[in-house]
C-alpha positions as MATLAB code, in Angstrom:
seq = 'MGYRDNIVGKSPDFEFPATKFGKNCLNLKFQFSWLYKRKWLAYSSIDNGAYCKYCVFYANNEAGSCNQALGQLCFKPFQAWKKAHDKFNKHESSNYHKQSILEYQSYYSIASDKTLPINLQLDINKEKQRTNNRKIIIPVIETIIVCERQGIALRGHKDFGPLNLEEPIEDDGNFRTFLKQYLKVTVDAGNDSYLLARENCGRNVQYTSSQIQNEIVESCFEIILSKIVNKINKNCYFSILADKTSDISETEQFSLCARYYDLEDKKIHETFLKFVPVTDLSGRSLAQTIIDELTQLKMNFKYLRGQGYDGAAAMSGKFNGVQAFIRESYYSAIYVHCSAHNLNLSISYACSVPSIRNAMRTIESIYAFLNTPKGQFEFTKHLNKFKEDTSFSSQKEKLKRLCPTRWTERHNSIDVFYDFQPVIISCFEEMILYSNTETSSKAAQLLSAIQTSEFNVSLIIIYKIFQYTKNLCTYLQKQNIDLFQALNHVDIIISQLQSIRTGFYFLISNKNYNQQAIKDLSEFYSDDIVQEVIETEVKLWHTHLEKLSIKSVLDALDNCNKDLFPNVFKLLQIFATLPVTSCEPERRFSTLKRIKTNLRNSIG';
ca = [
     -35.991   56.435   34.581;
     -37.469   56.939   31.204;
     -38.880   60.448   31.618;
     -35.661   61.844   33.269;
     -33.328   60.248   30.241;
     -36.228   61.953   27.771;
     -35.368   65.776   29.284;
     -33.863   67.007   25.819;
     -33.231   70.002   24.476;
     -34.513   71.275   22.120;
     -34.301   70.854   17.899;
     -32.238   73.672   16.489;
     -34.862   74.555   14.024;
     -37.254   75.695   17.461;
     -37.731   79.905   17.251;
     -36.866   80.428   21.248;
     -38.953   82.757   22.526;
     -37.653   86.776   22.654;
     -38.049   88.441   26.297;
     -37.531   92.016   26.552;
     -34.749   93.550   29.275;
     -34.028   96.816   30.416;
     -34.752  100.288   29.708;
     -33.577   99.482   25.857;
     -36.258   96.848   26.006;
     -33.758   94.292   24.962;
     -35.178   91.195   22.624;
     -32.991   88.810   24.536;
     -33.909   84.716   24.704;
     -32.299   81.266   25.094;
     -29.476   79.626   22.645;
     -29.261   76.705   21.815;
     -25.929   76.770   21.743;
     -26.088   76.763   25.402;
     -27.530   72.822   25.322;
     -24.206   72.099   22.925;
     -22.507   73.523   26.410;
     -23.619   72.483   28.891;
     -24.980   68.840   29.153;
     -26.776   69.378   32.312;
     -28.839   72.636   30.949;
     -32.496   71.963   29.853;
     -35.329   74.084   28.292;
     -38.940   74.108   29.223;
     -41.515   75.447   27.137;
     -44.122   76.178   29.541;
     -42.175   77.793   31.822;
     -39.797   80.112   29.432;
     -36.563   78.864   31.353;
     -33.957   76.813   32.178;
     -33.201   74.010   34.349;
     -30.993   72.500   35.518;
     -31.995   68.573   35.031;
     -29.808   66.590   37.322;
     -31.216   69.351   40.767;
     -34.701   69.552   39.295;
     -34.956   65.696   40.628;
     -31.331   65.659   43.345;
     -31.529   68.479   44.575;
     -32.328   68.374   48.447;
     -34.604   71.667   48.387;
     -32.395   73.245   51.318;
     -29.319   72.580   49.995;
     -28.206   75.785   49.043;
     -26.003   78.688   51.266;
     -27.186   78.742   54.994;
     -30.029   75.909   54.440;
     -31.740   78.439   52.327;
     -33.791   76.692   49.379;
     -33.013   76.651   45.971;
     -34.685   78.261   43.625;
     -34.034   79.587   39.493;
     -32.382   76.191   37.728;
     -33.748   73.874   40.005;
     -37.025   74.289   41.051;
     -37.876   77.757   39.335;
     -37.271   78.461   35.537;
     -34.329   80.821   34.931;
     -35.571   83.673   32.321;
     -32.377   86.383   32.810;
     -30.674   85.306   30.120;
     -29.094   88.762   29.798;
     -27.068   86.707   33.139;
     -27.290   83.604   31.525;
     -23.790   82.597   31.464;
     -22.728   83.574   35.087;
     -25.424   82.429   36.309;
     -25.171   78.897   35.206;
     -21.163   78.952   35.748;
     -21.633   80.112   39.343;
     -24.659   76.955   39.109;
     -21.562   74.282   38.411;
     -19.220   75.097   40.940;
     -22.165   74.379   43.673;
     -21.603   71.213   45.236;
     -25.107   70.564   45.361;
     -25.341   70.477   41.527;
     -21.858   68.509   41.583;
     -23.924   66.215   44.264;
     -26.479   65.627   41.718;
     -24.326   64.960   39.153;
     -22.810   61.849   41.499;
     -26.436   61.054   42.714;
     -27.200   60.825   38.806;
     -24.961   58.696   37.771;
     -25.574   56.217   40.508;
     -29.089   55.866   39.860;
     -28.381   55.507   36.232;
     -25.948   52.985   36.859;
     -28.350   51.152   38.858;
     -30.823   51.291   36.563;
     -29.126   50.105   33.612;
     -27.557   46.813   35.448;
     -24.190   48.326   35.866;
     -23.994   48.929   38.638;
     -26.055   46.714   41.962;
     -28.607   48.351   44.250;
     -27.094   50.426   47.076;
     -28.748   48.267   49.838;
     -27.918   45.170   47.436;
     -23.865   46.610   47.604;
     -24.519   46.527   51.675;
     -26.221   43.485   52.119;
     -22.517   41.871   49.819;
     -20.099   43.687   51.063;
     -21.910   42.532   54.238;
     -21.383   39.273   53.487;
     -17.544   39.462   52.224;
     -17.466   40.827   55.284;
     -19.187   38.183   57.046;
     -17.286   35.235   55.299;
     -14.231   36.648   55.716;
     -14.401   37.333   59.342;
     -15.567   33.415   59.518;
     -12.023   32.627   57.751;
     -10.562   34.130   60.153;
     -12.224   32.843   63.641;
     -12.909   29.081   62.681;
      -9.463   28.370   62.785;
      -9.259   30.109   66.226;
     -12.094   28.266   67.828;
     -11.272   24.131   66.227;
      -7.864   24.593   67.934;
      -9.367   26.222   71.083;
     -11.757   23.474   70.595;
      -8.853   21.211   70.781;
      -6.235   22.436   73.316;
     -10.162   22.618   75.862;
     -11.305   18.730   75.302;
      -7.396   18.148   75.623;
      -7.114   19.727   79.317;
      -4.165   22.376   77.299;
      -3.083   25.621   78.670;
      -4.005   28.322   76.276;
      -2.196   30.757   76.951;
       2.168   31.723   77.345;
       4.387   34.060   78.210;
       3.368   36.286   75.352;
       0.237   35.884   73.951;
      -0.593   39.749   72.277;
      -0.081   41.225   68.629;
       0.145   39.944   65.099;
      -0.204   36.509   64.979;
       3.035   35.849   62.475;
       3.596   31.557   61.239;
       7.803   32.792   61.939;
       8.690   31.241   65.059;
       8.786   33.345   67.781;
      11.265   34.424   70.585;
       9.742   34.258   73.053;
       6.822   31.528   74.150;
       3.339   32.548   73.013;
       1.896   29.511   74.257;
       0.392   26.572   72.919;
      -2.733   28.729   71.406;
      -1.084   30.703   68.974;
       1.605   27.640   68.711;
      -1.409   25.585   67.586;
      -2.951   27.904   66.028;
       0.269   28.695   63.333;
       0.340   25.206   63.052;
      -2.971   25.199   61.761;
      -2.846   27.644   59.706;
       0.664   25.635   58.297;
      -1.200   22.703   57.348;
      -4.553   24.541   55.255;
      -1.709   26.393   53.627;
       0.033   22.847   52.192;
      -3.411   21.457   51.419;
      -3.897   24.152   48.823;
      -5.629   26.623   50.958;
      -4.637   28.995   51.586;
      -8.222   32.101   51.708;
      -7.560   31.080   55.861;
      -3.722   32.732   55.814;
      -4.735   35.536   53.627;
      -8.302   36.344   55.688;
      -6.033   36.755   58.865;
      -3.013   38.622   56.682;
      -5.280   41.436   54.767;
      -7.634   41.893   58.538;
      -7.194   44.931   60.798;
      -5.656   43.955   63.777;
      -8.733   44.916   65.764;
     -10.090   41.418   64.059;
      -7.419   38.945   65.203;
      -9.210   37.091   67.658;
      -6.984   36.245   69.387;
      -7.288   38.222   72.730;
      -7.489   36.586   75.617;
     -10.909   38.079   76.239;
     -12.410   36.635   72.965;
     -10.621   33.286   74.002;
     -12.400   33.394   77.250;
     -16.055   33.999   75.246;
     -15.073   31.208   73.016;
     -14.617   29.083   75.677;
     -17.584   30.244   77.477;
     -19.943   30.358   74.730;
     -18.665   26.181   73.522;
     -19.615   25.370   77.784;
     -23.359   27.482   76.923;
     -23.928   24.980   74.146;
     -22.436   22.177   74.992;
     -24.568   22.518   77.684;
     -27.475   23.370   76.447;
     -27.848   20.054   74.397;
     -27.807   18.005   77.138;
     -29.966   20.209   79.361;
     -32.744   19.840   75.704;
     -32.326   16.011   75.705;
     -32.505   15.247   79.915;
     -35.649   17.595   78.733;
     -36.633   15.565   75.785;
     -36.981   12.484   78.132;
     -38.793   13.788   80.970;
     -37.340   12.070   84.212;
     -34.509   12.541   85.393;
     -32.425   12.553   89.077;
     -29.852   15.183   90.139;
     -26.558   13.427   91.392;
     -24.604   16.062   93.663;
     -21.580   15.754   95.420;
     -18.853   18.160   97.274;
     -14.480   18.826   97.194;
     -11.950   20.701   98.042;
     -10.428   22.222   94.788;
      -6.386   23.309   95.247;
      -7.366   27.408   96.681;
      -9.638   24.976   99.235;
     -12.632   26.435   97.677;
     -15.443   24.035   97.916;
     -16.974   22.965   94.561;
     -20.109   21.314   93.864;
     -20.287   18.643   91.298;
     -24.065   18.185   90.285;
     -24.914   15.489   87.271;
     -28.125   14.426   86.587;
     -29.326   10.926   85.852;
     -32.054   10.344   83.159;
     -33.388    7.165   80.791;
     -32.664    7.585   76.853;
     -35.882    7.320   74.830;
     -34.208    6.842   72.158;
     -30.881    4.959   72.636;
     -32.878    2.926   75.726;
     -30.021    3.512   77.863;
     -29.761    4.759   81.237;
     -26.891    7.767   81.264;
     -25.594    9.837   84.122;
     -24.049   13.014   82.917;
     -22.466   15.632   83.862;
     -23.570   19.444   84.189;
     -21.133   21.539   86.120;
     -19.541   22.954   89.196;
     -20.618   24.964   90.819;
     -18.709   27.246   94.138;
     -20.077   27.741   97.160;
     -19.246   28.977  100.258;
     -22.224   28.159  102.846;
     -22.413   23.742  103.075;
     -25.611   24.103  105.388;
     -28.519   22.037  103.927;
     -30.537   24.797  103.162;
     -27.663   27.003  101.193;
     -26.855   23.951   99.524;
     -30.052   22.705   98.303;
     -31.146   26.348   97.087;
     -28.087   25.882   95.068;
     -29.454   22.955   93.427;
     -32.370   24.367   93.381;
     -31.097   28.113   91.654;
     -29.034   26.153   89.214;
     -31.110   23.236   87.749;
     -33.870   26.925   86.800;
     -31.366   28.703   85.837;
     -30.255   25.625   83.155;
     -33.729   25.780   82.791;
     -34.001   21.761   83.478;
     -37.998   20.977   84.104;
     -37.921   20.328   87.881;
     -41.789   18.597   87.591;
     -39.976   15.588   86.435;
     -37.344   15.829   89.002;
     -37.915   12.020   90.383;
     -34.433   11.290   92.276;
     -31.532   12.337   94.366;
     -28.083   10.938   94.966;
     -26.374   11.823   97.778;
     -22.950   10.599  100.433;
     -24.337   10.556  103.655;
     -23.050   13.273  105.016;
     -25.409   14.463  107.705;
     -25.906   18.046  105.107;
     -27.104   15.849  102.525;
     -28.674   13.205  103.651;
     -30.267   14.694  106.633;
     -33.922   13.982  107.586;
     -34.600   17.340  109.099;
     -32.083   19.945  107.984;
     -30.109   18.100  105.066;
     -30.330   18.739  101.662;
     -32.629   15.776  100.439;
     -35.199   16.646  103.227;
     -35.500   20.749  102.232;
     -35.561   19.683   98.032;
     -38.506   17.440   98.979;
     -40.156   20.070  100.469;
     -40.429   21.850   97.128;
     -39.950   18.108   94.746;
     -42.084   15.531   97.442;
     -41.426   12.904   94.126;
     -37.943   13.760   94.760;
     -37.342   10.389   96.174;
     -33.427   10.105   97.648;
     -31.553    7.670   97.430;
     -27.956    7.080   99.647;
     -24.686    6.186   97.509;
     -24.416    2.165   97.713;
     -21.086    2.306   96.431;
     -20.701    4.552  100.369;
     -22.800    1.891  101.891;
     -20.963   -0.911  100.958;
     -17.762    0.781  102.504;
     -19.435    2.375  105.718;
     -20.666   -1.887  106.069;
     -17.041   -3.040  105.330;
     -15.949   -0.765  107.431;
     -18.484   -1.504  110.664;
     -17.301   -5.979  110.168;
     -13.269   -4.559  109.758;
     -14.444   -2.799  113.611;
     -14.119   -6.808  114.853;
     -10.265   -6.473  117.021;
      -9.073   -9.400  114.736;
      -9.699   -7.722  111.793;
      -8.697   -4.551  112.661;
      -5.541   -5.214  113.931;
      -4.811   -7.452  110.944;
      -5.076   -4.594  108.968;
      -2.935   -2.105  110.933;
      -0.348   -4.203  110.439;
      -0.863   -4.347  106.569;
      -0.462   -1.053  107.349;
       2.500   -0.718  109.510;
       4.340   -3.978  106.968;
       4.098   -1.052  103.885;
       4.553    2.176  105.442;
       7.883   -0.287  106.863;
       9.389   -1.307  102.891;
       8.149    2.206  101.451;
      11.541    3.727  102.468;
      14.812    3.682  100.226;
      16.193    0.477  102.494;
      13.198   -1.485  102.690;
      11.925   -0.777   98.531;
      15.681   -2.012   98.259;
      15.514   -5.188   99.710;
      12.069   -6.374   99.019;
      13.070   -5.717   95.216;
      15.920   -7.643   95.872;
      13.709  -10.736   97.350;
      11.081   -9.760   94.674;
      13.279  -10.677   92.342;
      14.562  -14.198   94.066;
      11.662  -15.295   94.246;
      10.629  -15.099   90.705;
      14.096  -17.329   89.946;
      14.242  -20.200   91.993;
      10.211  -20.563   93.247;
       7.248  -21.002   90.993;
       6.787  -17.426   92.519;
       4.081  -16.615   89.193;
       2.421  -12.626   90.593;
       3.096  -10.097   88.063;
       3.225   -7.412   90.522;
       5.827   -5.188   91.147;
       5.408   -3.782   94.899;
       2.955   -3.426   97.302;
      -0.039   -1.057   97.487;
      -0.543    1.610   99.908;
      -3.773    0.278  102.061;
      -5.890    3.563  101.392;
      -7.722    5.393  104.203;
     -10.958    5.985  101.556;
     -11.688    3.751   98.722;
     -12.118    0.381   99.680;
     -11.768   -0.200   95.477;
      -8.257    0.226   96.410;
      -8.022   -0.866   99.697;
      -9.246   -4.347   97.762;
      -6.182   -4.269   95.510;
      -4.021   -3.461   98.519;
      -4.977   -7.101   99.998;
      -4.969   -9.124   97.108;
      -1.093   -7.231   96.844;
       0.084   -8.246  100.048;
      -1.823  -11.998  100.676;
       0.416  -13.055   97.300;
       3.550  -10.813   98.466;
       3.429  -12.217  102.186;
       5.733  -14.842  101.514;
       8.641  -12.188   99.916;
       7.549  -10.395  103.175;
       8.289  -13.045  105.510;
      12.538  -13.516  103.253;
      12.645   -9.761  103.731;
      12.576   -9.349  107.104;
      13.775  -12.266  107.919;
      16.870  -11.092  106.037;
      16.537   -7.677  107.660;
      16.774   -8.591  111.353;
      20.037   -9.597  111.058;
      21.023   -5.612  110.418;
      23.235   -3.991  112.337;
      20.956   -1.522  112.707;
      19.324   -1.928  116.104;
      16.104    0.570  115.036;
      15.438   -1.415  111.567;
      16.276   -4.991  112.824;
      13.558   -4.720  116.015;
      11.075   -3.293  113.382;
      11.478   -5.740  110.981;
      11.249   -8.675  114.042;
       7.578   -7.616  115.726;
       6.413   -7.537  112.053;
       7.777  -10.764  111.038;
       6.351  -12.168  114.852;
       3.223   -9.913  114.267;
       2.203  -11.750  110.152;
       3.316  -15.443  111.590;
       0.484  -15.010  114.075;
      -2.516  -17.994  114.191;
      -4.723  -15.039  114.327;
      -3.211  -12.885  111.794;
      -3.384  -15.504  109.019;
      -6.766  -16.518  110.029;
      -8.079  -12.715  109.791;
      -6.187  -12.499  106.333;
      -7.228  -15.081  104.929;
     -11.158  -14.401  105.806;
     -10.473  -10.459  104.604;
      -9.090  -11.729  101.834;
     -12.012  -13.917  100.260;
     -14.923  -12.021  101.794;
     -12.663   -8.822   99.853;
     -12.906  -11.687   96.963;
     -16.641  -11.384   96.875;
     -17.187   -7.303   97.506;
     -14.560   -6.393   95.205;
     -16.422   -6.892   91.988;
     -19.303   -5.903   93.932;
     -17.931   -1.899   94.305;
     -16.799   -1.723   90.884;
     -20.285   -2.814   89.380;
     -22.329   -0.557   91.502;
     -20.142    2.521   90.423;
     -21.038    2.159   86.576;
     -23.424    4.131   84.874;
     -25.767    2.208   83.504;
     -27.170    0.117   86.490;
     -29.918    0.149   87.601;
     -31.984   -0.254   91.467;
     -33.688   -3.923   90.723;
     -30.228   -5.097   89.539;
     -27.642   -3.267   92.088;
     -30.589   -4.815   94.165;
     -29.864   -8.592   92.960;
     -26.197   -8.437   93.656;
     -26.400   -7.091   96.630;
     -29.072   -9.936   97.436;
     -25.801  -12.623   95.165;
     -23.769  -11.876   97.428;
     -25.265  -11.347  101.307;
     -26.043  -14.835   99.620;
     -23.284  -15.853   99.971;
     -21.605  -15.209  102.221;
     -24.511  -16.649  104.431;
     -23.745  -19.803  103.283;
     -19.811  -19.420  103.566;
     -20.569  -18.407  106.712;
     -23.395  -21.381  107.863;
     -22.689  -23.989  105.425;
     -26.256  -23.101  103.941;
     -27.957  -20.731  101.661;
     -29.680  -17.530  103.407;
     -32.328  -16.746  100.938;
     -33.620  -13.708  101.105;
     -37.053  -13.151   99.588;
     -39.160  -10.478   98.041;
     -41.670   -9.071   97.996;
     -43.999   -9.604   95.674;
     -46.734   -6.692   93.955;
     -50.057   -6.646   96.358;
     -52.665   -4.089   96.444;
     -51.600   -2.088   98.820;
     -48.039   -1.504   96.738;
     -49.513   -1.321   94.063;
     -52.222    2.020   96.376;
     -49.550    3.547   97.719;
     -47.326    3.891   94.511;
     -50.391    4.615   92.737;
     -51.031    7.203   95.252;
     -46.739    9.192   95.297;
     -47.459    9.348   90.874;
     -50.576   10.738   91.132;
     -49.061   12.639   88.780;
     -47.428   11.392   86.104;
     -50.184    8.183   86.221;
     -53.964    7.737   86.133;
     -54.779    6.110   89.572;
     -58.351    4.473   87.905;
     -56.579    1.824   85.340;
     -52.676    1.493   87.577;
     -53.858   -1.359   89.348;
     -55.457   -3.553   86.187;
     -52.587   -2.469   83.612;
     -50.242   -3.773   86.224;
     -52.070   -7.467   86.217;
     -51.949   -7.437   82.770;
     -48.219   -6.978   83.171;
     -47.932   -8.958   85.532;
     -49.531  -11.455   83.246;
     -46.946  -10.492   80.518;
     -44.100  -10.551   82.341;
     -44.584  -14.134   82.987;
     -43.668  -14.870   79.101;
     -40.564  -12.906   79.273;
     -36.604  -13.618   80.659;
     -36.447  -10.265   83.022;
     -33.117   -9.812   84.199;
     -33.217   -5.721   84.999;
     -34.895   -2.197   84.631;
     -33.765   -1.859   81.000;
     -35.049   -5.061   79.665;
     -38.548   -4.493   81.248;
     -38.535   -0.839   79.367;
     -37.121   -2.378   75.986;
     -39.817   -4.929   76.619;
     -42.500   -2.876   77.792;
     -45.283   -1.569   75.220;
     -45.702    2.216   75.605;
     -49.251    1.866   73.778;
     -50.603   -0.931   75.350;
     -48.291   -0.429   78.770;
     -48.443    3.674   79.225;
     -48.608    3.769   83.307;
     -46.245    0.938   84.115;
     -43.966    3.080   80.990;
     -43.726    6.142   83.449;
     -43.796    3.916   86.588;
     -40.431    1.693   84.808;
     -38.295    5.356   83.845;
     -38.819    6.880   86.907;
     -37.089    3.389   88.500;
     -34.874    3.589   85.849;
     -33.522    7.047   86.828;
     -33.362    6.693   90.705;
     -29.773    6.671   91.075;
     -28.062    4.244   92.666;
     -24.433    5.753   93.576;
     -23.064    9.592   93.670;
     -19.918    7.925   91.998;
     -20.163    9.905   88.833;
     -19.942   13.352   90.676;
     -17.457   12.168   92.546;
     -15.436   10.829   88.924;
     -14.684   14.537   88.331;
     -13.451   15.410   91.424;
     -10.475   14.066   89.332;
     -10.653   16.582   86.577;
     -11.220   19.105   88.830;
      -7.720   18.811   89.882;
      -6.683   18.953   85.556;
      -8.560   22.067   85.377;
      -7.615   23.557   88.339;
      -3.805   22.763   89.465;
      -1.370   24.918   91.480;
      -0.193   27.430   88.399;
      -3.465   28.046   87.053;
      -4.473   28.889   90.720;
      -1.637   31.197   91.645;
      -2.499   33.116   88.424;
      -5.841   33.483   88.514;
];
């Protein structure tokens, strides 16, 4: 900078050398007054010529007309003093001279700290733009997250164009309504930066279009799923849970979940991953879908230790089921039939006894008969009468239908019917007096059926048995139970039912550990444990257990020192991840119904 700024003209006392020009040999020389009139001018005593001190440093060598190289005043000395005024005027009016002056001024401002360098200016402008864009998009993201968390549809009849805080003529959707409310609240709170950023931005950075909304929703999904998968991979061993259902458009949706033991909070988690639409429902295709989806999610297959599905042939088939095809590639992924489904099948099989089956059908017929407007009126009238005149204390108000698939609901239906039986009998006794022969005949038929000894004995048996299985059915649907706890509770129920049946407790013995069992276990999980030391480690662990009161696998994990019993700890962790039921994927079916409704399906 110093060199450029110190280019000055000569002092007034300097004697410029004369140069002879023309035939008359005129002695002409550089004039000192030119330096006052033209601040850009400088004189070189070495070259005895004039230069433009700006163009020397900043002019492009090919900035002349038609990209010709620059010459005098720029890269060569000007010495034709006779033509000085014309040359100087022409030079001052040239574009490259003007550009050189601008570049010098920019350089001078930066060098003297009056202006930031252009790269810093660009960085600052970018940061300002980035901050401004964040103020525009943050309210958009938070609004979308609130809507999605609450299951609220985003778009309305008119959801395009610039956003303003005035009330719209036409409904512009929940998203724009909530976004405007967000901006109003921040302004009322004294922070108008979000609103000002939006008002001063261009129409192409509103971030309110349907495409942007979908991209934000997709980004949120990917972030959440990535965190879930990272947590699963961090804890190593996991099991996959899956079930399928049809959505409102009759598309088969595969619900995928993962079960794992968290080493930090020491709890078992069953976490939903995603819905996957499927068309081919064969076991091989569904198995490949699971593998492809988990691979895409970057889940570590070498730690897959369990599979939990229902008993459908496509899922549980020994040769052509999903579990069989997955075990071809990942043999350690043990298949566990959903315990809740197993319980339902067992109860369903028990209910196939003729007397029990007939009683259940009679209960279904009574519900259908009393579920008509006339039947509901009579039932409600008699129910209110019972509550007023007797010690009838039931808080229930109506009968419940026997659900054909969910046995948990059947338990509740039997409880309600058992409580309401006196009310039903009283109701039928009045309805058989109706003049309508069809109604009175049906009432008489049902009244006769529920007053038989066979029906009442069957009802009492169903009611008593369901008292035991109801809690078990509910318990098996919990997320944080393990197979050890599930089997213990099943054993307790079986023992109790045997006691009711025979009058004494039938104790089902559990096999203790033996050397062969330990050997088989170590061979199966040879990739996870050290086979040479597992037998000794299990013996030490068994001795350690005698001092403790262990009721579940979680208790065992909590009391297992990972450093002292590393192989036992891994086996316990794998055991904790083995699925008990496939209820978690089924729970997501109700979520699917909320997401893909009739209205949303009709608009695509």
